[in-house]
XYZ file of C-alpha atoms in Angstrom:
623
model
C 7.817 8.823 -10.605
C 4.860 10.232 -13.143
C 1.689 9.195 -12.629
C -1.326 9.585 -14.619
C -3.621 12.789 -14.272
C -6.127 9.990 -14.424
C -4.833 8.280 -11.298
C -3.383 11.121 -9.358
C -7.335 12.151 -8.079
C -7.287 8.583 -6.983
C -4.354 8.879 -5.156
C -4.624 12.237 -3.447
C -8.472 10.181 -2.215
C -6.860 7.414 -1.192
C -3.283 7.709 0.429
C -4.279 8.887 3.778
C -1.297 9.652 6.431
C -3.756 10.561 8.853
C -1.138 9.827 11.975
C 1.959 10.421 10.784
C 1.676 13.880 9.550
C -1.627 15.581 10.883
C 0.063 15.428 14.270
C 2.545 18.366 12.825
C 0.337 20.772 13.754
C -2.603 19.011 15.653
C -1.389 20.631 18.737
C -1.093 23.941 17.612
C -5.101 23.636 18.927
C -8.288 24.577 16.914
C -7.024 26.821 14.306
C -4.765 24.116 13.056
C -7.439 22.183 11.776
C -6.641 18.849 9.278
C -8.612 17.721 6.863
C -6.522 13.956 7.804
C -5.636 14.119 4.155
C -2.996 15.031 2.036
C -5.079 16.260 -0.670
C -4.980 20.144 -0.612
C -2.905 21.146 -3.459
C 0.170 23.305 -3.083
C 3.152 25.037 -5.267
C 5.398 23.319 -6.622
C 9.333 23.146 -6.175
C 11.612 23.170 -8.642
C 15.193 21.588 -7.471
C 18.021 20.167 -8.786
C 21.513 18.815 -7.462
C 24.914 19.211 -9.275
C 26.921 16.287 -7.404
C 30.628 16.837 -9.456
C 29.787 17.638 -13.332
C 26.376 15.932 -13.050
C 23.069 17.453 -12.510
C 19.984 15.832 -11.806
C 15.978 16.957 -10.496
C 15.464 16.145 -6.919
C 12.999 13.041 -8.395
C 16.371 11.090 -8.998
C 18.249 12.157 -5.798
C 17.645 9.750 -2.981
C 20.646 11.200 -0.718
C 22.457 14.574 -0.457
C 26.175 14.834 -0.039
C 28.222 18.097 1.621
C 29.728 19.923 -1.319
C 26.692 18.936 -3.923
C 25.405 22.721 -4.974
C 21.270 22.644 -4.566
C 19.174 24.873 -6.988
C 15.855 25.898 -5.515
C 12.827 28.088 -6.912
C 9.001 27.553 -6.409
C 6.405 27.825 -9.079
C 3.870 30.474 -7.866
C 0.847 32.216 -10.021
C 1.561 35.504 -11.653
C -1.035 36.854 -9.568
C 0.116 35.857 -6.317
C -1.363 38.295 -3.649
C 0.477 36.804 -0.639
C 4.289 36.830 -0.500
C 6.779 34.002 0.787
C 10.344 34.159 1.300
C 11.459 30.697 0.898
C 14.335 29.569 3.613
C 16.798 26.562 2.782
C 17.870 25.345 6.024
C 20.468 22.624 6.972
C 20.370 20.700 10.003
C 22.649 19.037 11.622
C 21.577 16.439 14.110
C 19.025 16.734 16.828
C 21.261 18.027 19.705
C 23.647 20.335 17.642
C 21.577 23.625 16.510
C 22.986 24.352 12.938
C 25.019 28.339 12.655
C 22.695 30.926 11.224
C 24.643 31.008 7.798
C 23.462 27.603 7.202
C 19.836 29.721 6.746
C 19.765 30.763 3.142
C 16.636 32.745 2.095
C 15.150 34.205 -0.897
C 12.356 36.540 -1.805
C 10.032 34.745 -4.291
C 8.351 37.631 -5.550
C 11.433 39.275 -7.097
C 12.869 37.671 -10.185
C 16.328 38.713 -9.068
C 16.542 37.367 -5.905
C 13.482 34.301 -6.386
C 15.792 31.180 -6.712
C 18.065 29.830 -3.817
C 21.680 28.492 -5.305
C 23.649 27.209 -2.538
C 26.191 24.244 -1.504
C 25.624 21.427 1.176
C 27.987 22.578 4.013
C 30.344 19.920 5.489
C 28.639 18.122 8.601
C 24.855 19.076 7.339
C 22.559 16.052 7.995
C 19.080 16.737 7.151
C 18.102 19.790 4.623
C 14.334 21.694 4.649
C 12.786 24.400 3.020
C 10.521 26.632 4.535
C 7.647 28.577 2.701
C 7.232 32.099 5.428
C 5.086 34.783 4.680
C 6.612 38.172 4.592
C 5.514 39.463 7.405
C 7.857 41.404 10.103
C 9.751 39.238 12.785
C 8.690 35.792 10.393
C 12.407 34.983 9.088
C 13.624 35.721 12.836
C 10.688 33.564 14.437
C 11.826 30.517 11.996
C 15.767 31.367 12.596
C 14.786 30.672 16.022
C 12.654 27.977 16.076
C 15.268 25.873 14.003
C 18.137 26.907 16.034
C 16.654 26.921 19.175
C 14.480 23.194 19.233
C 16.756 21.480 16.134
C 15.871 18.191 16.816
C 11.573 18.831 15.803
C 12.692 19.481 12.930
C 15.659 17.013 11.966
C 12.711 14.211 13.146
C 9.991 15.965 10.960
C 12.677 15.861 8.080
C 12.700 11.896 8.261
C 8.954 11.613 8.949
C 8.330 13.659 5.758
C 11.065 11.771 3.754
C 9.742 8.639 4.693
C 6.069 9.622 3.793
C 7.114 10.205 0.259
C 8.828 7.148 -0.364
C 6.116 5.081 1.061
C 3.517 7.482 -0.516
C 5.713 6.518 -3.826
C 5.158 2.768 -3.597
C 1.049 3.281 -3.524
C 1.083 5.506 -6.389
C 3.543 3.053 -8.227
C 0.861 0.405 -7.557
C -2.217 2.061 -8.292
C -0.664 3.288 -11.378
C 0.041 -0.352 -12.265
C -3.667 -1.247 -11.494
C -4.479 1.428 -14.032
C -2.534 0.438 -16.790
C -4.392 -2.343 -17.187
C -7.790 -3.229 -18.746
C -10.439 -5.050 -16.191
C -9.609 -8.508 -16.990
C -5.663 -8.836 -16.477
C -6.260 -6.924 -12.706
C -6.259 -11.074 -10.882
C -3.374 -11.432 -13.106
C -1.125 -8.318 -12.496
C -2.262 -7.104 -8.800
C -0.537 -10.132 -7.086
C 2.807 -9.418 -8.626
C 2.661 -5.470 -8.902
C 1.871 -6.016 -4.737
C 5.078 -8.454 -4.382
C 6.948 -5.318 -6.070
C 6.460 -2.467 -4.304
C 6.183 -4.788 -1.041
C 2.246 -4.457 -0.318
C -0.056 -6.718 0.905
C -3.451 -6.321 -0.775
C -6.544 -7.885 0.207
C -6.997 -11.089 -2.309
C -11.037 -11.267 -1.536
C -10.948 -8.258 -4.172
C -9.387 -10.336 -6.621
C -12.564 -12.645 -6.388
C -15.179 -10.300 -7.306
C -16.121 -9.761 -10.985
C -13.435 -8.361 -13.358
C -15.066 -4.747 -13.656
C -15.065 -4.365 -9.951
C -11.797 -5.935 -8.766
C -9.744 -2.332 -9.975
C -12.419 -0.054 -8.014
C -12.317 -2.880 -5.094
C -8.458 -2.506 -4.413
C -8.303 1.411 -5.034
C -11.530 1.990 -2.855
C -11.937 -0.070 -0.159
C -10.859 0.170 3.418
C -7.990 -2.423 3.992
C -8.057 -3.389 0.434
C -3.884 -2.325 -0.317
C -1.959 -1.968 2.733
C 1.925 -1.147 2.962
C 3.734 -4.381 4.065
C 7.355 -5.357 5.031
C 9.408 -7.983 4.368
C 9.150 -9.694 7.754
C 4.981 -10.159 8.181
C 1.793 -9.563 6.602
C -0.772 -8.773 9.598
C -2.097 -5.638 10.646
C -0.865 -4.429 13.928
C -2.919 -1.612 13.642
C -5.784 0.148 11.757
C -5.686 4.141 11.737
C -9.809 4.270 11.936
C -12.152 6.542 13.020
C -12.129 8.848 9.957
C -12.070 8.091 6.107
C -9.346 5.644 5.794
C -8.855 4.065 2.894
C -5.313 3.070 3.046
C -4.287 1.380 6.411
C -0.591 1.391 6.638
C 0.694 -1.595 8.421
C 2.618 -0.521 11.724
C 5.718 -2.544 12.074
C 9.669 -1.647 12.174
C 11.727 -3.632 9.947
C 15.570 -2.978 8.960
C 14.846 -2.367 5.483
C 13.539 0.997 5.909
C 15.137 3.071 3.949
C 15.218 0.911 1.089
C 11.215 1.468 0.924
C 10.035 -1.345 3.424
C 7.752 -0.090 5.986
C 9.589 1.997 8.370
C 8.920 3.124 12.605
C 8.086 6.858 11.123
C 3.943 6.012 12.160
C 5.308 4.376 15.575
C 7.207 7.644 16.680
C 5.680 10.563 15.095
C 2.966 11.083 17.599
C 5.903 12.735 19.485
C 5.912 15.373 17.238
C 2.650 16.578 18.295
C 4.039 17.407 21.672
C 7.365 19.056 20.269
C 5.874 20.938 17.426
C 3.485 22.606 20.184
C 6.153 23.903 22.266
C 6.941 26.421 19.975
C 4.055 27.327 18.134
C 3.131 31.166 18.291
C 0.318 33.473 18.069
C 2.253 34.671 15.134
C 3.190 30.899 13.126
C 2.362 27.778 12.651
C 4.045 24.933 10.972
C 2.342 23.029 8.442
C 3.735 19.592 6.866
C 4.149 19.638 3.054
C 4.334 16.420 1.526
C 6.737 16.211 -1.894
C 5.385 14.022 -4.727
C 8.366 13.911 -7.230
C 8.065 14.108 -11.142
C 10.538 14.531 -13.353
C 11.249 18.011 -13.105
C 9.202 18.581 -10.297
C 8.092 18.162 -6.510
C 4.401 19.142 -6.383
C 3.302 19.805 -2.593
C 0.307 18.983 -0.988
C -0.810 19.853 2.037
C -3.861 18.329 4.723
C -4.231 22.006 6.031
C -5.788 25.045 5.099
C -3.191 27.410 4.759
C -3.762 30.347 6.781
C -2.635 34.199 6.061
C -4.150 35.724 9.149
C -2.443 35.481 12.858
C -1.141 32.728 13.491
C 0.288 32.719 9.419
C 1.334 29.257 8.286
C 4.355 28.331 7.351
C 5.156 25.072 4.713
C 7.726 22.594 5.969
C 9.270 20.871 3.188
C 11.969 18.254 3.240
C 14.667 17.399 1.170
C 16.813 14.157 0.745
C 18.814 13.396 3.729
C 22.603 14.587 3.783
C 24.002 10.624 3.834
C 26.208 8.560 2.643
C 24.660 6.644 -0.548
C 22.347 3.489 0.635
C 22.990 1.464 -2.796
C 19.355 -1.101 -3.239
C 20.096 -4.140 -1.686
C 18.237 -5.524 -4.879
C 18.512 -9.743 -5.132
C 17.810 -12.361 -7.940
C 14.255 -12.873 -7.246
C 15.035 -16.781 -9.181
C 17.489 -19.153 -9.181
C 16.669 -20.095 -13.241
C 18.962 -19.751 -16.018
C 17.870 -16.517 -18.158
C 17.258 -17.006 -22.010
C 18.285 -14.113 -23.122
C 17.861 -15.172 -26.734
C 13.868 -14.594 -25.899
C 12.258 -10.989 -26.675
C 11.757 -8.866 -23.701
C 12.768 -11.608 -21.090
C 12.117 -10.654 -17.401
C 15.267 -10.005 -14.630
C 13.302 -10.784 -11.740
C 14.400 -8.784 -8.894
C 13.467 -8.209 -4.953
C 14.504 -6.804 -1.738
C 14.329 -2.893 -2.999
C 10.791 -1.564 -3.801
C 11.752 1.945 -4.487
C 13.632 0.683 -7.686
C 9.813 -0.092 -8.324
C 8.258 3.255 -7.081
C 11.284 6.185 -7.646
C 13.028 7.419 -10.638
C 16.656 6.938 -8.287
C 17.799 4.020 -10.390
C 19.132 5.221 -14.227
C 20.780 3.508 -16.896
C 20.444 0.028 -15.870
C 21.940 -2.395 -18.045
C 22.403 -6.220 -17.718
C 25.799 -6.628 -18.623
C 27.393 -9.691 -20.570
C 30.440 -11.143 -21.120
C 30.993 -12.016 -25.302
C 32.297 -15.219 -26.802
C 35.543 -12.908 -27.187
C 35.505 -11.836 -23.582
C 34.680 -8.350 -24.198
C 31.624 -7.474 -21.768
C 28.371 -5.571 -23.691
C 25.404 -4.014 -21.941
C 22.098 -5.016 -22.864
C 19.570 -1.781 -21.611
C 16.436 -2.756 -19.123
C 13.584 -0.980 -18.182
C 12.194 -1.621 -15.009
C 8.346 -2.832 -14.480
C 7.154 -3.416 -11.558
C 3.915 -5.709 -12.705
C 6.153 -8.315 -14.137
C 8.692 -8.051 -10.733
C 11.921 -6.968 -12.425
C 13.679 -5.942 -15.220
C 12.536 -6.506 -19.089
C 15.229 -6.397 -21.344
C 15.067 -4.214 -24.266
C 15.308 -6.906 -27.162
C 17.287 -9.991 -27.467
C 20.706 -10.605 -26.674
C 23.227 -10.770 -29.957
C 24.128 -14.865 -30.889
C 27.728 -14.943 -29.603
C 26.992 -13.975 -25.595
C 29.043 -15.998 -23.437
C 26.273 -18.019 -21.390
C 29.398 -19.598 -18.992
C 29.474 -16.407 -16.815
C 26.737 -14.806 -15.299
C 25.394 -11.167 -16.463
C 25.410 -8.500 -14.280
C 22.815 -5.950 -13.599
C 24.137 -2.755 -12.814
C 23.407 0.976 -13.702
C 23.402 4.006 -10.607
C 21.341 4.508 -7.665
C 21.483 8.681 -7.443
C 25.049 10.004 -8.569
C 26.606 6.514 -7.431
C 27.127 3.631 -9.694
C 26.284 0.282 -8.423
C 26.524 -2.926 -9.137
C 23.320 -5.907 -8.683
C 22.677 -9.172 -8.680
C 24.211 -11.747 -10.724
C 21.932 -13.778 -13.166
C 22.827 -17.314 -14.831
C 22.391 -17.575 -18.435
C 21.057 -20.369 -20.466
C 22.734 -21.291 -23.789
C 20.514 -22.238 -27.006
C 19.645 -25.412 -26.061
C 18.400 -25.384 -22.688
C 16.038 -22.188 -24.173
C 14.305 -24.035 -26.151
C 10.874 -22.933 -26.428
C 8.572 -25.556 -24.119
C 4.800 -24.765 -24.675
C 2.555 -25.417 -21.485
C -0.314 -26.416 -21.841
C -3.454 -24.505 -21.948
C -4.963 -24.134 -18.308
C -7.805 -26.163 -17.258
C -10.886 -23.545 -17.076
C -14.851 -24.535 -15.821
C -17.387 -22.183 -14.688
C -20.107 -22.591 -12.299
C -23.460 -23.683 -12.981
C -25.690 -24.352 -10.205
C -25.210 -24.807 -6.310
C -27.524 -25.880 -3.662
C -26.825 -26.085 0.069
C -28.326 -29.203 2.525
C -28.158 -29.016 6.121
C -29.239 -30.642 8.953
C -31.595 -29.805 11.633
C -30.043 -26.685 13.057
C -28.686 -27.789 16.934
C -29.777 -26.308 20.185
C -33.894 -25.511 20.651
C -33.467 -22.735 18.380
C -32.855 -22.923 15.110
C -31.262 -20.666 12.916
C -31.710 -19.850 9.363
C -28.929 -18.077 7.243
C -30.409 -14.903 4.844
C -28.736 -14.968 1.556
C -28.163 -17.480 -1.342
C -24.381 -17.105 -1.069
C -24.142 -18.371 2.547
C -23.227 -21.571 3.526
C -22.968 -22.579 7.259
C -19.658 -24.224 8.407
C -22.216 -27.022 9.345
C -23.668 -27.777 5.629
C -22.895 -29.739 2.421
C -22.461 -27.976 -0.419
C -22.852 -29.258 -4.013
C -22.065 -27.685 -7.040
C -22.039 -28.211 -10.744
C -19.011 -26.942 -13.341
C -19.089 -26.610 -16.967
C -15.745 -26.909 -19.175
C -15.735 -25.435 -22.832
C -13.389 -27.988 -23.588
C -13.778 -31.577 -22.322
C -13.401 -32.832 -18.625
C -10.467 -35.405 -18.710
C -10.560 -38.500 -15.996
C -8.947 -37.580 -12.653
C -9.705 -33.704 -13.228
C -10.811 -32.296 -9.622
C -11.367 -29.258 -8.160
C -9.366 -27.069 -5.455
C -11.657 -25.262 -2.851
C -9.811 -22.491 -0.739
C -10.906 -20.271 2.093
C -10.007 -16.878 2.439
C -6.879 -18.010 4.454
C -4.798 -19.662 1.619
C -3.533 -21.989 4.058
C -7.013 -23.934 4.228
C -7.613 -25.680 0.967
C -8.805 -29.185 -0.173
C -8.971 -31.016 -3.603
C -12.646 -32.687 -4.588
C -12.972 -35.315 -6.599
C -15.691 -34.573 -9.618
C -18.541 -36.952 -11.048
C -19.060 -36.186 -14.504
C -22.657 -35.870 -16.040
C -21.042 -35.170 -19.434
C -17.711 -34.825 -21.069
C -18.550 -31.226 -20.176
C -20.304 -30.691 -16.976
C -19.291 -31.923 -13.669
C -20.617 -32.269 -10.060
C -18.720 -32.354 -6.963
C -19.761 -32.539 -2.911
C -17.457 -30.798 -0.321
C -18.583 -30.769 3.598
C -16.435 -27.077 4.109
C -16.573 -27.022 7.443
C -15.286 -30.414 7.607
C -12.501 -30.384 4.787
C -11.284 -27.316 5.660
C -11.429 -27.950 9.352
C -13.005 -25.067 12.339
C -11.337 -22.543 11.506
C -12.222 -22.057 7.739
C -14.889 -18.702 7.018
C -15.344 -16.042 4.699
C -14.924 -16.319 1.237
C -14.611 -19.817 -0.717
C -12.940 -20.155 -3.983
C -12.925 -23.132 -6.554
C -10.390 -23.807 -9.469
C -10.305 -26.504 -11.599
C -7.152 -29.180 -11.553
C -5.918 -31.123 -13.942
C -2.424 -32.706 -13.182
C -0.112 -29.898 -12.321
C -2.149 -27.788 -14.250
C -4.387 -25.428 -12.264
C -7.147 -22.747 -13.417
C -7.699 -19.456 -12.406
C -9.550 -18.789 -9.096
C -13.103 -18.074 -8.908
C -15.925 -17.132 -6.148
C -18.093 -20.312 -5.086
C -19.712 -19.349 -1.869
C -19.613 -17.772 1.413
C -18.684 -19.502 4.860
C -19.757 -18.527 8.231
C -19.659 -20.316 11.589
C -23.032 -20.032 13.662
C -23.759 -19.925 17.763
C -25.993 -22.438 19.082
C -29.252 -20.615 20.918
C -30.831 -22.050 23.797
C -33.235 -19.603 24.639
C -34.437 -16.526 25.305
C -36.387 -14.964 28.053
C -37.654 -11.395 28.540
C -39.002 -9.696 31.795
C -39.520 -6.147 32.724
C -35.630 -5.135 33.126
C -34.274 -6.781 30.498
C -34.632 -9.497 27.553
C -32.072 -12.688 27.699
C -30.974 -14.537 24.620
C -28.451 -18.125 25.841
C -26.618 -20.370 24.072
C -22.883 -21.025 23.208
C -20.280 -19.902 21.056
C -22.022 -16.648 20.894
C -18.303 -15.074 20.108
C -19.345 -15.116 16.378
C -21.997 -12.826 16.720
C -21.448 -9.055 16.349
C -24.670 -7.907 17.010
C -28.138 -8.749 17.927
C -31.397 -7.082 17.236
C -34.919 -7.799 18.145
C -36.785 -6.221 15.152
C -36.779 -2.815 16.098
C -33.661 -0.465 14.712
C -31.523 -0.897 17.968
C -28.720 -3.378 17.981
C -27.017 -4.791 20.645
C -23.297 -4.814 20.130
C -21.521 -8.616 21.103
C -18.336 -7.150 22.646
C -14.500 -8.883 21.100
C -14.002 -11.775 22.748
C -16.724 -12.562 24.109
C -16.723 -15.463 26.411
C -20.591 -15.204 27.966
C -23.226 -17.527 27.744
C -26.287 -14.699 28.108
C -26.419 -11.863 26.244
C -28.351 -9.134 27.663
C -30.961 -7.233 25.640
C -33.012 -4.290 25.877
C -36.452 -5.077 27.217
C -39.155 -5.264 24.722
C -42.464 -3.456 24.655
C -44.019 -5.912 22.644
C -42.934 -9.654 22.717
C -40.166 -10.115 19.853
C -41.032 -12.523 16.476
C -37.259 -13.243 16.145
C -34.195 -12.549 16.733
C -31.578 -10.953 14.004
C -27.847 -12.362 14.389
C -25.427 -10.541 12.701
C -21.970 -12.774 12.116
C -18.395 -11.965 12.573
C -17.582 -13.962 9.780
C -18.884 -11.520 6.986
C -19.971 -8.231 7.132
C -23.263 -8.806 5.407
C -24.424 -12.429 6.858
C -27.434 -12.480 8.983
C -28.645 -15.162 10.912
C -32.741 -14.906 12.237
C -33.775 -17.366 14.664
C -37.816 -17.815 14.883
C -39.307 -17.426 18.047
C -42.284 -19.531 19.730
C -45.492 -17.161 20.215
């Protein structure tokens, strides 16, 4: 897939593999050093498959099959001072060490011999290239490290396979996010992140529209790659500059672009990889991002051309049997195909989203005659399927379904079957316009604060899970009787509807106890739209939510300082007004905290809450 110059910085900053890959070489020691990232740029490949009479670039090849003849030649700078022989070698299966003509090499520095032209042998599983410095012994040191430990490398062919295709589905969406101006991101994120199957962090969505872009391309957490069968986080890789956590789950649909076990398993590596680095190699993972014409590598190590010299591990397309999408009607609707550029909604594939592998697709009809015309798609991932080119001529056949079909690779294919809707039940119905309101004012009343200490919340966008809030809305339009308003909490789950008083025909109050309507387990961010029948408006920020301890007291001697209460789980940290915090350990069941004496008596005490990273809670204290 082609991305945008624009984007591709972005990209190489954000897409961070840090444990699948890094571990490659992390046991090589010290002078394997990672940067974590994939963002070192590399040489480029230039490959293409004749399967039959057809040729194609490796960017529209998902699987290799024995007999297809593979072209290979890297793009390196005139002035190249290093030389690399380049090795295509075939693999075939973990416990079978492949025969040393299955080793083809060329010498890239010598226009007669630079380009590798070879055909898949019968029983080859897994295919790599290898970029090896020409030095003496380095062809026989990588004969022998394939041959002799075959199944290191047949597992870092899949790891590196699978890092591409999942590596495809990000850039897929954050090229999406890009072709769009500031105020359609709320409106195109949701669906480009049901597409490529990731689960994006909707509090983004809520900020204003010239930060939401920056929000889910920047921040930790904010995109993560998701599978069919959950959306939580089993794990966060942290501990360095993260900005994409991948999601670390096994699901079925693996190969087909769903998150796959490639994170869960590849920390073997590490240990295999080591047993056979040298004082005179070292194996360094090369990540393929296809375009077109082209794989570009990059690379999260320093290449090195002194003792040990590093060698570029590259993999190609597994030798397999074709895996055709499993692609499904993503509606049970009848299509109008007599509308401009309607939308095949499709799911259950991403890569049909994220890869050029799919070509020629074409939703294929039946005419009043009964002789079947295809109507050309293109595929777009932000409105979940396939737009059809134009309209479909007036004498289609709306009794049987149309088709979509085209071919995944070298292998045609047939998808899912779509009912079509005749004339009259495609009659253009105009909905009407959605209810919009905006906020005006808010104000916050709470009771006395329980337990003997009080606390106080810093920050006008709080609200504590024990207040009332009231706030005011103002309509362009005019407020219609029985309008109300929808409040959510950052778990979509929790949401109530609020009945509105109207001071005008255009402004509006309404009262809403959160921690009541939304019930205990309601915090973070709270978001209001505006109702009107089955008519809903867009969401928009209203106020923050956090849940507070209760304090009892605190106490200091010599040894130590003592703050009591209860629920003191929803603090994270507690400081006494000097720059030292005290951390609230996960899970916290206590009723003391322990603090660090102080030299002077404390003024206060500084909570700061689980429930958002910024809230702050400061409890007075009596001289």
């Amino acid at each position: 897939m082609s991305v945008p110059a624009s984007a591709k910085a972005m990209i190489r900053h954000l897409f961070t593999v840090i444990a699948v890959l890094a571990a490659l070489v992390t046991a090589a020691g010290p002078a394997a050093a990672q940067t974590g990232q994939f963002d070192l740029v590399g040489p480029t490949l230039r490959v293409s498959v004749r399967h039959g009479s057809v040729t194609l670039p490796l960017s529209q090849v998902p699987n290799l099959t024995a007999g297809d003849r593979i072209r290979v030649a890297v793009d390196l700078p005139p002035e190249q001072g290093a030389h690399y022989l380049m090795v295509l070698a075939f693999l075939r299966g973990a416990t079978n060490p492949p025969p040393k003509d299955w080793l083809t090499q060329a010498e890239t520095w010598q226009p007669k011999k630079a380009i590798i032209d070879t055909v898949v042998p019968k029983g080859a599983e897994q295919a790599l290239v290898f970029l090896v410095p020409d030095i003496g012994g380095a062809i026989g040191a990588v004969t022998a490290a394939v041959r002799d430990r075959p199944g290191a490398f047949v597992r870092a062919s899949q790891e590196l396979n699978q890092a591409m295709l999942d590596r495809a589905r990000l850039a897929a969406f954050l090229d999406g996010i890009h072709r769009y101006d500031a105020t359609r991101i709320a409106e195109v994120s949701p669906q480009l992140a049901q597409s490529l199957a990731v689960k994006l962090d909707t509090n983004c969505l809520l900020r204003q529209a010239d930060t939401q872009a920056a929000c889910l391309t920047q921040s930790s957490n904010a995109v993560v790659l998701a599978d069919s069968q959950t959306s939580s986080i089993a794990e966060t890789l942290a501990g360095a500059p993260v900005d994409l956590a991948l999601q670390l789950s096994a699901t079925p649909q693996g190969g087909y672009g769903y998150y796959s076990p490639y994170i869960g398993v590849v920390r073997d590596l590490a240990r295999i990889f080591g047993a056979f680095q040298s004082a005179q190699l070292q194996f360094i993972p090369a990540l393929s991002e296809q375009r077109s014409g082209a794989t570009d590598l990059l690379l999260n190590a320093v290449p090195s051309f002194r003792r040990p010299q590093s060698v570029l591990v590259v993999a190609l397309p597994p030798v397999s049997a074709p895996k055709l999408p499993p692609l499904q009607p993503a509606t049970n609707a009848a299509l109008c195909l007599y509308r401009p550029g309607v939308v095949l909604p499709v799911s259950g594939a991403p890569l049909v989203f994220a890869t050029d592998y799919p070509r020629g697709m074409a939703l294929r009809v039946r005419k009043a005659g009964g002789a079947s015309i295809d109507l050309p798609v293109a595929v777009d991932a932000a409105k979940g399927g396939y737009v059809l080119a134009g309209s479909a001529p007036p004498d289609v056949d709306t009794a049987a379904p149309g088709v979509l079909h085209g071919i995944w690779g070298f292998t045609p294919f047939d998808g899912p079957a779509f009912a079509l809707g005749d004339k009259a039940a495609c009659t253009e119905k105009v909905a009407p316009p959605r209810p919009q309101a905006s906020l005006v004012a808010k104000s916050v009343e709470r009771a006395a604060s329980p337990g003997p200490m009080p606390l106080r919340l810093e920050g006008a966008d709080l609200i504590a899970q024990d207040a009332r809030l009231t706030f005011s809305l103002r309509t362009a339009g005019r407020f219609s009787p029985g309008d109300t308003v929808e409040i959510a909490a950052a778990d979509d789950r929790l949401t109530t509807t609020v009945p509105l008083r109207l001071q005008d025909a255009q402004v509006a109050v309404a009262t809403v106890s959160p921690g009541t309507a939304l019930g205990p387990s309601a915090y973070g961010p709270l978001r209001f739209r505006l109702k009107r029948g089955d008519a809903t408006g867009e969401w928009q920020k209203l106020a923050t939510l956090v849940r507070l301890p209760t304090l009892g007291g605190f106490a200091c001697d010599p040894v130590r300082c003592t703050v009591s209460g209860s629920n003191l789980f929803l603090i994270r940290d507690v400081g006494t007004g000097g720059p030292e915090r005290t951390a609230v350990p996960d899970g916290f069941t206590g009723t003391t905290i322990d603090l660090p004496p102080a030299a002077t008596p404390p003024t206060s005490l500084s909570l700061a809450l689980r429930d958002d990273p910024d809230a702050r809670a400061v409890a007075t204290l009596s001289p």
